[in-house]
Coordinates of C-alpha atoms in Angstrom, one line a residue:
Chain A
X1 CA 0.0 0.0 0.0
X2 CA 1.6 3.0 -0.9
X3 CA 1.6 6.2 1.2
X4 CA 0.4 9.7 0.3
X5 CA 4.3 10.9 0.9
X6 CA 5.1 8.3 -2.1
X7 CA 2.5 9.2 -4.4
X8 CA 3.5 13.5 -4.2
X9 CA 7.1 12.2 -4.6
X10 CA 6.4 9.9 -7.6
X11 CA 3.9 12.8 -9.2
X12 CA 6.6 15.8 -8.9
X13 CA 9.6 12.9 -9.6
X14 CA 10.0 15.1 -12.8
X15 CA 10.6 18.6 -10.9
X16 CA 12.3 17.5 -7.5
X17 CA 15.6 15.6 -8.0
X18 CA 16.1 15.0 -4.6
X19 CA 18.1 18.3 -4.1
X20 CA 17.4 22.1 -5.1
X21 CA 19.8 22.1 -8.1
X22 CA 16.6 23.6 -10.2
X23 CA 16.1 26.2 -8.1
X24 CA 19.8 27.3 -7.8
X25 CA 20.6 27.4 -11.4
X26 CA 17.9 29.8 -11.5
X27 CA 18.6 32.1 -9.2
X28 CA 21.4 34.5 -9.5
X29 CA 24.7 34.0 -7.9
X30 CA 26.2 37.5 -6.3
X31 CA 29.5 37.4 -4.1
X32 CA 28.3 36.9 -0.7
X33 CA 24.5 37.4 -0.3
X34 CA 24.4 33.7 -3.0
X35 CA 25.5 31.5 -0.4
X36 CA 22.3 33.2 2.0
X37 CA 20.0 32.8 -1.2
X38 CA 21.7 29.4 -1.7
X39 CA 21.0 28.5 1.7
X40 CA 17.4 29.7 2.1
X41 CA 16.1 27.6 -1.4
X42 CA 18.8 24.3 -0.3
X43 CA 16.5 23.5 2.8
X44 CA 13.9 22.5 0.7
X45 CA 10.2 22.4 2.2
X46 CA 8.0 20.3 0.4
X47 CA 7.8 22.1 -2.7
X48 CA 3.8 21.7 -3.0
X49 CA 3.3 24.7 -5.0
X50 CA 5.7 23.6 -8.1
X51 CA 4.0 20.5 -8.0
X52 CA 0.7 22.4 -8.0
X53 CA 1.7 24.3 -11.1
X54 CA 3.2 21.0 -12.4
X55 CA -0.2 18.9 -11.9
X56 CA -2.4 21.3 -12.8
X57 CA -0.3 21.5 -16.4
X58 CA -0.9 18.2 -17.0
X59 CA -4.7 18.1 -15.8
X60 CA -5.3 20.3 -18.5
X61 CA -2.5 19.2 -21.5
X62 CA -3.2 15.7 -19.9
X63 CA 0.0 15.1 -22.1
X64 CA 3.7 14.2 -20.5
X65 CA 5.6 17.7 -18.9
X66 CA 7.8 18.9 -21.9
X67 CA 6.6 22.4 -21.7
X68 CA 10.1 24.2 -21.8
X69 CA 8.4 26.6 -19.6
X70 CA 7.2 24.7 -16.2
X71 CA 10.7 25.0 -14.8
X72 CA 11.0 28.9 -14.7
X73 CA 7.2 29.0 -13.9
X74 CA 7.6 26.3 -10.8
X75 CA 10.3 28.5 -9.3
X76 CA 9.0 32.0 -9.5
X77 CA 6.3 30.6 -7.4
X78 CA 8.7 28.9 -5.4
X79 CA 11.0 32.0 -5.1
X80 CA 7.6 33.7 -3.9
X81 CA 6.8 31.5 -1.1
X82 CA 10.4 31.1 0.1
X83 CA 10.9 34.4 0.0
X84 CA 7.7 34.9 1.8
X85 CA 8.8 32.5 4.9
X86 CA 12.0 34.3 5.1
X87 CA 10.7 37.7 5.7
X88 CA 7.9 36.1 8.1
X89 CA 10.5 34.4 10.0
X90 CA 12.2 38.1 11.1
X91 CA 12.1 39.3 14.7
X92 CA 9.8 42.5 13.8
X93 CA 7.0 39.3 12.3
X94 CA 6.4 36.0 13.4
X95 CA 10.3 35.8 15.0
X96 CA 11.0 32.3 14.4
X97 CA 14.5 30.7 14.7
X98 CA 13.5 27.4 12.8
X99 CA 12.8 26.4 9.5
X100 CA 12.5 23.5 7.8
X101 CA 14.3 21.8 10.4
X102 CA 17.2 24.7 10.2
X103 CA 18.1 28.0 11.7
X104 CA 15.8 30.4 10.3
X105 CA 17.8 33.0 7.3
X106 CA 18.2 35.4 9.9
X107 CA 19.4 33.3 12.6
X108 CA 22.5 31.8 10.2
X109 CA 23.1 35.3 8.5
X110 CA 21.8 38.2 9.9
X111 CA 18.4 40.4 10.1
X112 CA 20.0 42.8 7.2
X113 CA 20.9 39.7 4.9
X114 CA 17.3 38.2 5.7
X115 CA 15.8 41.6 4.1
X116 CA 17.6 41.8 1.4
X117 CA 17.3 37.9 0.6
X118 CA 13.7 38.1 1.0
X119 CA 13.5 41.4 -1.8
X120 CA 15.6 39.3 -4.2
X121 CA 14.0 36.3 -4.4
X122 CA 10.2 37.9 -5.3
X123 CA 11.8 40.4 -7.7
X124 CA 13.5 37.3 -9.3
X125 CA 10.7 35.5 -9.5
X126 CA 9.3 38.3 -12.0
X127 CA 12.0 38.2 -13.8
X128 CA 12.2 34.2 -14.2
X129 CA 8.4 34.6 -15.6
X130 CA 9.4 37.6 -18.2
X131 CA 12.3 35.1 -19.4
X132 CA 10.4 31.9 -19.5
X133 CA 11.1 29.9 -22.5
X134 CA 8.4 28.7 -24.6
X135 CA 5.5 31.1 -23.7
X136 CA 4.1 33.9 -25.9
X137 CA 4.4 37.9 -24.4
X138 CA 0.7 37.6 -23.6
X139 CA 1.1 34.2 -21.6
X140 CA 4.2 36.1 -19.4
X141 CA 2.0 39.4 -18.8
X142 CA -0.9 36.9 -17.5
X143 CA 1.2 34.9 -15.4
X144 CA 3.1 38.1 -13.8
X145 CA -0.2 39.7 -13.4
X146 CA -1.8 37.0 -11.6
X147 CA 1.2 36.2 -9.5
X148 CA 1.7 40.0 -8.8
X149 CA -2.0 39.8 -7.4
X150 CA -1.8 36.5 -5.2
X151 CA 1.8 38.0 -4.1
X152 CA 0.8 41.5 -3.2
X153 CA -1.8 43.6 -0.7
X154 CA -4.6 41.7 -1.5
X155 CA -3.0 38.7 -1.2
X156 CA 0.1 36.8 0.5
X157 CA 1.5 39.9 1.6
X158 CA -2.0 41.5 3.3
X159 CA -2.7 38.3 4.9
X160 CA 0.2 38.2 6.5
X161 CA -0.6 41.9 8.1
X162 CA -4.3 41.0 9.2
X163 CA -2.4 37.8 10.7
X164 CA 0.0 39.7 12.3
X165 CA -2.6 41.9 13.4
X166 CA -4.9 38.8 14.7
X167 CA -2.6 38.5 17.5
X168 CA -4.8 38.1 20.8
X169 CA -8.1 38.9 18.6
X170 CA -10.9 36.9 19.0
X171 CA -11.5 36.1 15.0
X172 CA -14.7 34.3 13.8
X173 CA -14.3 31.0 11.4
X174 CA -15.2 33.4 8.2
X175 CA -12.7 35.9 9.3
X176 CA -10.0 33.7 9.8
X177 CA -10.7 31.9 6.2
X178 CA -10.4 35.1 5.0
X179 CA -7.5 35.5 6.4
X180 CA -5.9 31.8 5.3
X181 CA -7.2 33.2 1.5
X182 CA -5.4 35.9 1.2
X183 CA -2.0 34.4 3.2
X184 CA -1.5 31.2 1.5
X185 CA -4.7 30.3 -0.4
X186 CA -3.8 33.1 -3.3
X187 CA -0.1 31.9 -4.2
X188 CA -2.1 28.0 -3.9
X189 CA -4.3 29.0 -6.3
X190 CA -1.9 31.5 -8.2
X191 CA 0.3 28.4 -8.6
X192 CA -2.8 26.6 -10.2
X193 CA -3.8 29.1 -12.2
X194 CA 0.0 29.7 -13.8
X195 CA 0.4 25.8 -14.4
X196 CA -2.9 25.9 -16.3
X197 CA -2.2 29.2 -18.0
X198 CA 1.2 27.2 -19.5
X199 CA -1.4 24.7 -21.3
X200 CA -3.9 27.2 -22.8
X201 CA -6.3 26.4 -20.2
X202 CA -10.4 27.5 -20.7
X203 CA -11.7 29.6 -18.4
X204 CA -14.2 26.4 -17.1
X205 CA -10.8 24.7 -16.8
X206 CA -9.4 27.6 -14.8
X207 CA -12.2 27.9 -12.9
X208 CA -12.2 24.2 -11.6
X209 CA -8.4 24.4 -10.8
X210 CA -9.5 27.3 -9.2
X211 CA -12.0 25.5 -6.3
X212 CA -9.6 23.1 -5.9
X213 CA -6.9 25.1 -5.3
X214 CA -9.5 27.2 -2.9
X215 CA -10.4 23.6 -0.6
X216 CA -6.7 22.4 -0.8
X217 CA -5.2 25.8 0.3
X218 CA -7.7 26.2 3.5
X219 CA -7.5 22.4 4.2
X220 CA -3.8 22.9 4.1
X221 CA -3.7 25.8 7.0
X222 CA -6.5 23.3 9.0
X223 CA -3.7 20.5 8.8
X224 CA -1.1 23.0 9.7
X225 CA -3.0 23.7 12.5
X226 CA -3.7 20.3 13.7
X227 CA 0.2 19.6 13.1
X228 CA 1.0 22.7 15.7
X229 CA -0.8 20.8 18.4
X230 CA 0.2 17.2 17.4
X231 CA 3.6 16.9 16.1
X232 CA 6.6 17.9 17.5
X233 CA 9.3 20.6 16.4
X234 CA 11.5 17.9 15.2
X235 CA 8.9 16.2 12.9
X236 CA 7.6 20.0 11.9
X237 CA 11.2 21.5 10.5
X238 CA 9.3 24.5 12.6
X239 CA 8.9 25.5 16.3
X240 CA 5.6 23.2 17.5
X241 CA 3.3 25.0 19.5
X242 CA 4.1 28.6 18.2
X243 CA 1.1 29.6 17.2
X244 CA -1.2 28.4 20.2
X245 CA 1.8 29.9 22.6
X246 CA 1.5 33.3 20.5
X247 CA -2.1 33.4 21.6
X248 CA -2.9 33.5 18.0
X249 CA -7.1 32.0 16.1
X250 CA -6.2 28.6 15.0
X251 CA -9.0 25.8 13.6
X252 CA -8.5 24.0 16.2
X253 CA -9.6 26.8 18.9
X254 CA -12.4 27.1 16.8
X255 CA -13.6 24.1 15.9
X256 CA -12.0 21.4 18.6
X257 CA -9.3 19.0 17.4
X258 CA -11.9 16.4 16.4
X259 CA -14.0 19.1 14.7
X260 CA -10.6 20.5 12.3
X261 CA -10.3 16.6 11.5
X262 CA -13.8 16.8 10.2
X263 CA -13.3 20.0 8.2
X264 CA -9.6 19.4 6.6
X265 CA -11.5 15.9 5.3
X266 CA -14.7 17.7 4.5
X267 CA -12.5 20.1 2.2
X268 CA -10.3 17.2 0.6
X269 CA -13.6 16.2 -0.8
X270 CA -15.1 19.1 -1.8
X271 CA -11.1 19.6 -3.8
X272 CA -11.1 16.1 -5.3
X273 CA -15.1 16.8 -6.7
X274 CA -13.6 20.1 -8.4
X275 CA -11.1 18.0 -10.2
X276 CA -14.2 15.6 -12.1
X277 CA -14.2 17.2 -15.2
X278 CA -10.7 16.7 -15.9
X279 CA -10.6 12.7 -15.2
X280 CA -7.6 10.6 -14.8
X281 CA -5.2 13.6 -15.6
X282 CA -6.1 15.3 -12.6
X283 CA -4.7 12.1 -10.3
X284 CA -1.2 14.3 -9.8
X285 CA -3.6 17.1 -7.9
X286 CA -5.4 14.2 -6.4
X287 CA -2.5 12.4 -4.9
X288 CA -1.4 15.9 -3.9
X289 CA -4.8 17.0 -2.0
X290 CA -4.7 13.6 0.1
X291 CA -0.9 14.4 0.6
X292 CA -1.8 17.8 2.1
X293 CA -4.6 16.7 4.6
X294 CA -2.6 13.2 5.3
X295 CA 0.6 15.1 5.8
X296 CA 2.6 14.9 9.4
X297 CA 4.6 17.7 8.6
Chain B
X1 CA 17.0 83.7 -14.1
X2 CA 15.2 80.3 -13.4
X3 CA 16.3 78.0 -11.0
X4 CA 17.6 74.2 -11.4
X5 CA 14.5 73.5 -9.2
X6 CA 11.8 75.3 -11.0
X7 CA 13.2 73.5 -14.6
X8 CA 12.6 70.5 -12.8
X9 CA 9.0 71.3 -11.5
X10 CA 8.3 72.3 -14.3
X11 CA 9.8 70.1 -16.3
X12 CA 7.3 66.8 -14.6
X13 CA 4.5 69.3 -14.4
X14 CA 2.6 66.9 -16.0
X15 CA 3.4 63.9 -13.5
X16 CA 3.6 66.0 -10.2
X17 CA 0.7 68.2 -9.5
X18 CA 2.3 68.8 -6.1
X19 CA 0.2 65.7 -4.6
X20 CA 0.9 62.0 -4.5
X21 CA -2.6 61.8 -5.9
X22 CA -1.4 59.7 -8.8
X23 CA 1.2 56.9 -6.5
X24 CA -1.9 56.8 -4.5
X25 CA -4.7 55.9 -6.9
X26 CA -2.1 53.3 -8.3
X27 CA -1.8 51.6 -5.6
X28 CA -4.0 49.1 -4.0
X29 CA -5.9 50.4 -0.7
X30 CA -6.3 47.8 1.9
X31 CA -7.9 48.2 5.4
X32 CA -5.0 48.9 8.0
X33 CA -2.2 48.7 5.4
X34 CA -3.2 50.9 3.1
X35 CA -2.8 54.4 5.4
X36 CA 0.6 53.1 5.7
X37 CA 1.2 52.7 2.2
X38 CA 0.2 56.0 1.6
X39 CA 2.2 57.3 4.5
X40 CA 5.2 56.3 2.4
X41 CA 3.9 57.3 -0.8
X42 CA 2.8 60.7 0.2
X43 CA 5.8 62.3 1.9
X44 CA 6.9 63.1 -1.4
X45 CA 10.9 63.2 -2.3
X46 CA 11.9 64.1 -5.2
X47 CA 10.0 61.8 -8.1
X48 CA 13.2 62.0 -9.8
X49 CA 13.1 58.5 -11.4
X50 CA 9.5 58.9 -12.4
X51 CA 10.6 62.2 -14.3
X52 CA 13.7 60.1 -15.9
X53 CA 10.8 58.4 -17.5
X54 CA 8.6 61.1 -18.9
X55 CA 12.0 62.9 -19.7
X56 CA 13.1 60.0 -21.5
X57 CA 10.0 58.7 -23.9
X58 CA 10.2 63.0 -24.5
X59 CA 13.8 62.4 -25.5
X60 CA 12.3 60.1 -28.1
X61 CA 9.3 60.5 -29.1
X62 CA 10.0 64.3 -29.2
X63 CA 6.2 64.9 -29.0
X64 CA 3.5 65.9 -26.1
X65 CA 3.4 63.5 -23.0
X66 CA 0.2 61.6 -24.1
X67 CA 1.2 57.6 -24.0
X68 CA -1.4 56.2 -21.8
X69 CA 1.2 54.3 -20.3
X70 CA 3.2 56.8 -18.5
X71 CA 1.8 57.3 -15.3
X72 CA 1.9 53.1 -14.3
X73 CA 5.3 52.8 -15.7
X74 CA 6.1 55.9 -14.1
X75 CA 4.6 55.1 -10.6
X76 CA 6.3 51.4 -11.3
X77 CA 9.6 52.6 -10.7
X78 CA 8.6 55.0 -8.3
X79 CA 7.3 52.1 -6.0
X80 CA 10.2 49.6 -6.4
X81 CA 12.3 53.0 -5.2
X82 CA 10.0 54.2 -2.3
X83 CA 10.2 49.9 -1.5
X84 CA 14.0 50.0 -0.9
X85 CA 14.1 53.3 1.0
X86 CA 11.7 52.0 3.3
X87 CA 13.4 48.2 3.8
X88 CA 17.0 50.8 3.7
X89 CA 15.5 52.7 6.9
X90 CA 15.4 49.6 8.9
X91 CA 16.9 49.1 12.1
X92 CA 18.2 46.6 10.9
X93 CA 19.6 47.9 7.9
X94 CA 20.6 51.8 7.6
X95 CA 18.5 52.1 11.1
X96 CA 17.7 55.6 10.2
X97 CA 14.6 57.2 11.8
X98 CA 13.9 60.2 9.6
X99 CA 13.0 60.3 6.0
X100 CA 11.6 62.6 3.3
X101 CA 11.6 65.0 6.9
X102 CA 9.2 62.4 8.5
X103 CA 9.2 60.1 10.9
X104 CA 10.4 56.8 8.5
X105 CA 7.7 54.3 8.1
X106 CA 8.7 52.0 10.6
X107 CA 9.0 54.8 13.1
X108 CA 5.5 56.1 12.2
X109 CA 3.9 52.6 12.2
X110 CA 6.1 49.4 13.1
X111 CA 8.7 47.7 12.0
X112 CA 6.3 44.5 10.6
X113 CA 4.4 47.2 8.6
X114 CA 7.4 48.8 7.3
X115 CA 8.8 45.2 6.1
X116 CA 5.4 44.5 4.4
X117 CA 4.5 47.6 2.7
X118 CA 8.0 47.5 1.3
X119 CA 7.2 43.9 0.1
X120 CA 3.5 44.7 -1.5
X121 CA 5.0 47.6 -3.4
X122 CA 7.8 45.9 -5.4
X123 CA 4.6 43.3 -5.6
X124 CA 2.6 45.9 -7.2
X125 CA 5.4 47.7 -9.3
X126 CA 5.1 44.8 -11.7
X127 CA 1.5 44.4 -11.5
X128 CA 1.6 48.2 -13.1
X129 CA 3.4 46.9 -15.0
X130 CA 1.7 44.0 -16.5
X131 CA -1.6 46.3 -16.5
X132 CA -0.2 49.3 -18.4
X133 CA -2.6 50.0 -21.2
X134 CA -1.3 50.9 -24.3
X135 CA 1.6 48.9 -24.5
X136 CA 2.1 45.9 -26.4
X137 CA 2.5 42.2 -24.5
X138 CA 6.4 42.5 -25.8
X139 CA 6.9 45.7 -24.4
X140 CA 5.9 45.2 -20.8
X141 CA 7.8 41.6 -20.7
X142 CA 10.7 43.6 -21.8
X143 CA 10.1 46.4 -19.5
X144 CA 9.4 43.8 -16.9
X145 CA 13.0 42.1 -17.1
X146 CA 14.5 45.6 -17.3
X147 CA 13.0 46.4 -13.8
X148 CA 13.8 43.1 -12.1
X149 CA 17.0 43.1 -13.4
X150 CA 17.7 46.7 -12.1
X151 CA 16.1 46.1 -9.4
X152 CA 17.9 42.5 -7.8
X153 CA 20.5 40.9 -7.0
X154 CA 22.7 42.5 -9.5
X155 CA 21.0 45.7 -9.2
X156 CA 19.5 47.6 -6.5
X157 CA 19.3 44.8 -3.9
X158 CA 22.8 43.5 -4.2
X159 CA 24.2 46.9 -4.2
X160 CA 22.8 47.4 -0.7
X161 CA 23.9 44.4 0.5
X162 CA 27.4 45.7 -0.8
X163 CA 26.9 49.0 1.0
X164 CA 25.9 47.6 4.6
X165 CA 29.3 45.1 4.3
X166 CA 31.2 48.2 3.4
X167 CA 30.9 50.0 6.7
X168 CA 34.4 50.4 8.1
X169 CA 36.2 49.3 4.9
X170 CA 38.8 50.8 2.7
X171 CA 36.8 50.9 -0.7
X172 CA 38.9 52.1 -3.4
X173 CA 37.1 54.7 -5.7
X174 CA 36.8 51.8 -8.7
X175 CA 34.9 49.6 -5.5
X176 CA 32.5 52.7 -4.7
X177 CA 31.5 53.0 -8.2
X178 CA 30.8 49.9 -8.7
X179 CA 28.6 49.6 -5.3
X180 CA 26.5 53.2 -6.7
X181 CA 26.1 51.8 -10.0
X182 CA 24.5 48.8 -8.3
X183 CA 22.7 50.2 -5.5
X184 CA 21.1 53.4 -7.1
X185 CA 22.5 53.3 -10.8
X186 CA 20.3 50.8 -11.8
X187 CA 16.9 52.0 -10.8
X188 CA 18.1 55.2 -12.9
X189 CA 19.2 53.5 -15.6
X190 CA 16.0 51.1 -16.0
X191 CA 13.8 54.6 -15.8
X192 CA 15.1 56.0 -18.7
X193 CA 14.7 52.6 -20.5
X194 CA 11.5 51.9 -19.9
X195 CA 10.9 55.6 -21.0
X196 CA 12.4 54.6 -23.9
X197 CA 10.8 51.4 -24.7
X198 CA 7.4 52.7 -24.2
X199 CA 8.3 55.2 -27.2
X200 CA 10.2 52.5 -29.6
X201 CA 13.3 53.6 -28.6
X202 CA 16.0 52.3 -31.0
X203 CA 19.2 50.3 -29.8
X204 CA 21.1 53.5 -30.8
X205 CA 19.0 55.4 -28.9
X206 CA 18.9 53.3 -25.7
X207 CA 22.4 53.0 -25.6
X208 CA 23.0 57.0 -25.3
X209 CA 20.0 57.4 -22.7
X210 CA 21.7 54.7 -20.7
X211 CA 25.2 56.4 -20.7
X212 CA 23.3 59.6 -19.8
X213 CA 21.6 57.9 -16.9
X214 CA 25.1 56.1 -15.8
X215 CA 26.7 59.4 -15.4
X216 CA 23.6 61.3 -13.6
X217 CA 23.9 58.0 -11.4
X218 CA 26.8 58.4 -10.1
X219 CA 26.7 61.9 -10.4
X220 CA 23.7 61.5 -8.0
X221 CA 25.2 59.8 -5.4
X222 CA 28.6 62.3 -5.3
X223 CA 26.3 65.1 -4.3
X224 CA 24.3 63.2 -1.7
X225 CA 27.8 62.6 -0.2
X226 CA 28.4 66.0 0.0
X227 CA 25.7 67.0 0.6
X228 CA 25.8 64.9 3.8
X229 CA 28.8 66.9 4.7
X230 CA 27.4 70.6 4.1
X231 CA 23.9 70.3 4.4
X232 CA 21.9 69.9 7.8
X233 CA 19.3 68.0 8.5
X234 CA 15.9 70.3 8.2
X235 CA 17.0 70.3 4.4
X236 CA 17.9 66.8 3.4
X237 CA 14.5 65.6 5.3
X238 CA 17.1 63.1 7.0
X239 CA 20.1 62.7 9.3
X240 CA 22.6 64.8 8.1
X241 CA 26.2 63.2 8.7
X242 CA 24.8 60.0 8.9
X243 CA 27.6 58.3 6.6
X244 CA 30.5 59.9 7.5
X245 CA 29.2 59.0 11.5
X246 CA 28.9 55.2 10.6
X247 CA 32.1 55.1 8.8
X248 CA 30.9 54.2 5.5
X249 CA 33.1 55.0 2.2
X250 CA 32.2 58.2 0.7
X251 CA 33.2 60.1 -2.5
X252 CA 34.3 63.5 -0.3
X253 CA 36.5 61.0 1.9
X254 CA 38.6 59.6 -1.1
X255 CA 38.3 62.9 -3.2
X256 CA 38.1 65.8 -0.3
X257 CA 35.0 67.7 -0.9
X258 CA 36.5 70.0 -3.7
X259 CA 37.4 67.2 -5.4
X260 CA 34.1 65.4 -5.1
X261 CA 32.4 69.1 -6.7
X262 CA 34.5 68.8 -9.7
X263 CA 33.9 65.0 -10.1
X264 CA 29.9 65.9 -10.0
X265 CA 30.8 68.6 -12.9
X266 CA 32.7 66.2 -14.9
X267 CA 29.6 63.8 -14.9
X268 CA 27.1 66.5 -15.4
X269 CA 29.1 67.3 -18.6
X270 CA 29.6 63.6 -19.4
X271 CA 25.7 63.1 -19.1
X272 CA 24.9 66.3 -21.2
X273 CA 27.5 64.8 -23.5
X274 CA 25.4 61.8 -23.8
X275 CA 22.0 63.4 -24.9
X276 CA 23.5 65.4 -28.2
X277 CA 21.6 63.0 -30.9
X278 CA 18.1 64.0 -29.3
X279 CA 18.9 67.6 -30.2
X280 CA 16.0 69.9 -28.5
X281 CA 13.9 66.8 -27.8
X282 CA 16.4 66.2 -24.3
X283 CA 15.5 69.4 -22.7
X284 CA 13.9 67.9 -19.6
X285 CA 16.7 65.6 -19.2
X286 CA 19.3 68.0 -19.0
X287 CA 17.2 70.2 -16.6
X288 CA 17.1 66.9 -14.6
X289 CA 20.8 66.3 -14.9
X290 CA 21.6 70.3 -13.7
X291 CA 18.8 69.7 -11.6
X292 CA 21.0 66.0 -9.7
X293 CA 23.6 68.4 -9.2
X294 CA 22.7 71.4 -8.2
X295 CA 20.1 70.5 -5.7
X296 CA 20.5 71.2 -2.1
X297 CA 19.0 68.0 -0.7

């Protein structure tokens, strides 16, 4: 019987080698702040939003991934999200020392290095999507505009302000969803979105990638938060219990631990019914989904 | 007899209408963030890069001010500049407290704030960008790369990370060059080419606008060094002396302060130099170039 872990390995074996050799070749080198960069993409993580842009390709070209293009694509999200976690890591934000089972960017460099690290990497990630091989103009301007939107104020980097903000709030279920939208669901669904962008995608297609990437991306902050009272630091790559300790709205508050089981299984379903129309070459997303909610890390 | 100043107002009359009315309705509002946004968009300073623009697609298109385009590819650069002044002022970078003659942003808010409105602008710089009208697809990827480019590792953000590793070493002149062509040579550069692009700009034609914009550069940055030394505070709208205090290389410290004035005069001439194929058509440009030098803070 093969695990959930197995399947997202097997389904992204064409984009993670084992190491982050794709990711480094695509990111600049410069004197000293490379090795920092170098450092922050090597630890890895578990690259689900490549292999979101990957599977959602392939859903809709149902063919095998040639596109020249995927690579750049897969990183500039990837560049995104890590530099995302760097910056969220600082002192002044969520002031973590731990990621991915490492000290945090800050913690082996410095705060100053962190920064600029962090700046880098998204304005890299722009520039990997204007370079992309194998696109037309009008593809690139798509993809940088819907990245730029997931990315920016009313996305990632807004939900990371109200969550910051949220803090000893008492938030309601809808408001912290809203949240959890805007701070990870929109580069989730961004990642979708540029993956099926890649293949020429309809708007019905896009649309159904959409509500899958919508379920998957709240199910995977109810699994995170499940995982902060479960797991352990070691397991997590992260400090465990930081965001109960930080007095900060969780699922599990909310709902109960037995209850955010219910929900994170509630929204697998509702993301694997989203995925109908595109039949067997949706089963990369699908593994993916049951990797998220079945995750214990 | 006219002033360098009053050229220059009037010059970007058509940009600045003494308001930041126009950074401001580009740019996205959002609940709590947005006052903060503005806050740093509103103080003002001295829209030179946005005027390297107009000046440039002037330069040639030698006709009225009337592309569409203008104002987001303007307020673009203007964001991805107001970004790294605002990440610069960081305690953790620069650590400097006043800017613009305000309280910097993370004085006037927090520091979290300060690190994410500098994020969601460089987010939304290239979501101007990709939403210009009245460009073609191929013109804003192209414009796109230029930005990033200017604006990364081997741009503006590697530059800075070369600057705040400098304090208390023995740069050579060559070194310090090479950091200010990085760290604010860029930016200038990629304004006058993204001026230029948006008006067809031929290679010919690129080349001399980015020579001009390689001596105003530097140029730019010689004055602010002595400027530092001569001026005080109240004028520059921040600390006066800061640079020579934390030890940094400056140009007055390895030329002495009349020999940092002629080296501004030699580039002024150099830049002016630059612009002779435009003919009439460079006016604003040169009024901006007399303008970098002359200028009091």
């Amino acid at each position: 019987m093969r695990s959930a872990q197995d399947g997202f390995e097997r389904a992204c074996a064409n984009f993670l080698s084992g190491s982050a050799a794709d990711f480094i070749k695509h990111a600049h080198p410069m004197k000293g702040i490379s090795r920092a960069m170098e450092y922050a993409l090597a630890t890895g993580g578990k690259r689900i939003r490549p292999c979101l842009v990957y599977g959602a390709n392939y859903s809709v070209a149902n063919a095998e991934l040639t596109a020249d293009a995927l690579p750049s694509v897969a990183c500039a999200i990837e560049l995104i999200h890590t530099y995302s976690l760097i910056h969220d890591d600082l002192p002044a934000m969520d002031d973590d020392d731990m990621r991915r089972g490492k000290p945090s960017l800050h913690k082996a460099y410095d705060e100053a290095t962190a920064i600029l690290v962090g700046d880098g990497l998204q304005t890299r990630a722009f520039e990997l999507l204007a370079d992309a091989p194998d696109l037309s103009a009008e593809q690139k301007v798509r993809m940088i505009k819907v990245l730029a939107q997931a990315a920016g104020m009313e996305g990632m980097v807004g939900g990371q302000y109200v969550d910051i903000q949220a803090v000893d709030s008492d938030m309601m279920l809808d408001e912290l969803r809203a949240m959890h939208r805007m701070k990870t669901g929109a580069l989730i669904r961004a990642s979708l979105a540029l993956g099926g962008i890649a293949a020429g995608a309809t708007n019905v297609q896009l649309a159904a990638l959409d509500a899958y990437g919508d379920h998957i991306g709240l199910a995977f902050q109810v699994v995170d938060d499940i995982l902060d009272v479960e797991s352990n630091s070691e397991t997590l790559g992260k400090t465990q219990g930081k965001d109960a300790e930080a007095n900060k709205p969780t699922y599990v508050k909310l709902l109960g631990l037995d209850g955010a089981k219910a929900e994170a299984q509630r929204l697998l379903q509702a993301a694997l019914d989203a995925l109908e129309m595109f039949g067997g070459s949706a089963d990369q997303l699908r593994e993916l989904a049951r990797y998220i909610v079945e995750r214990d890390r």
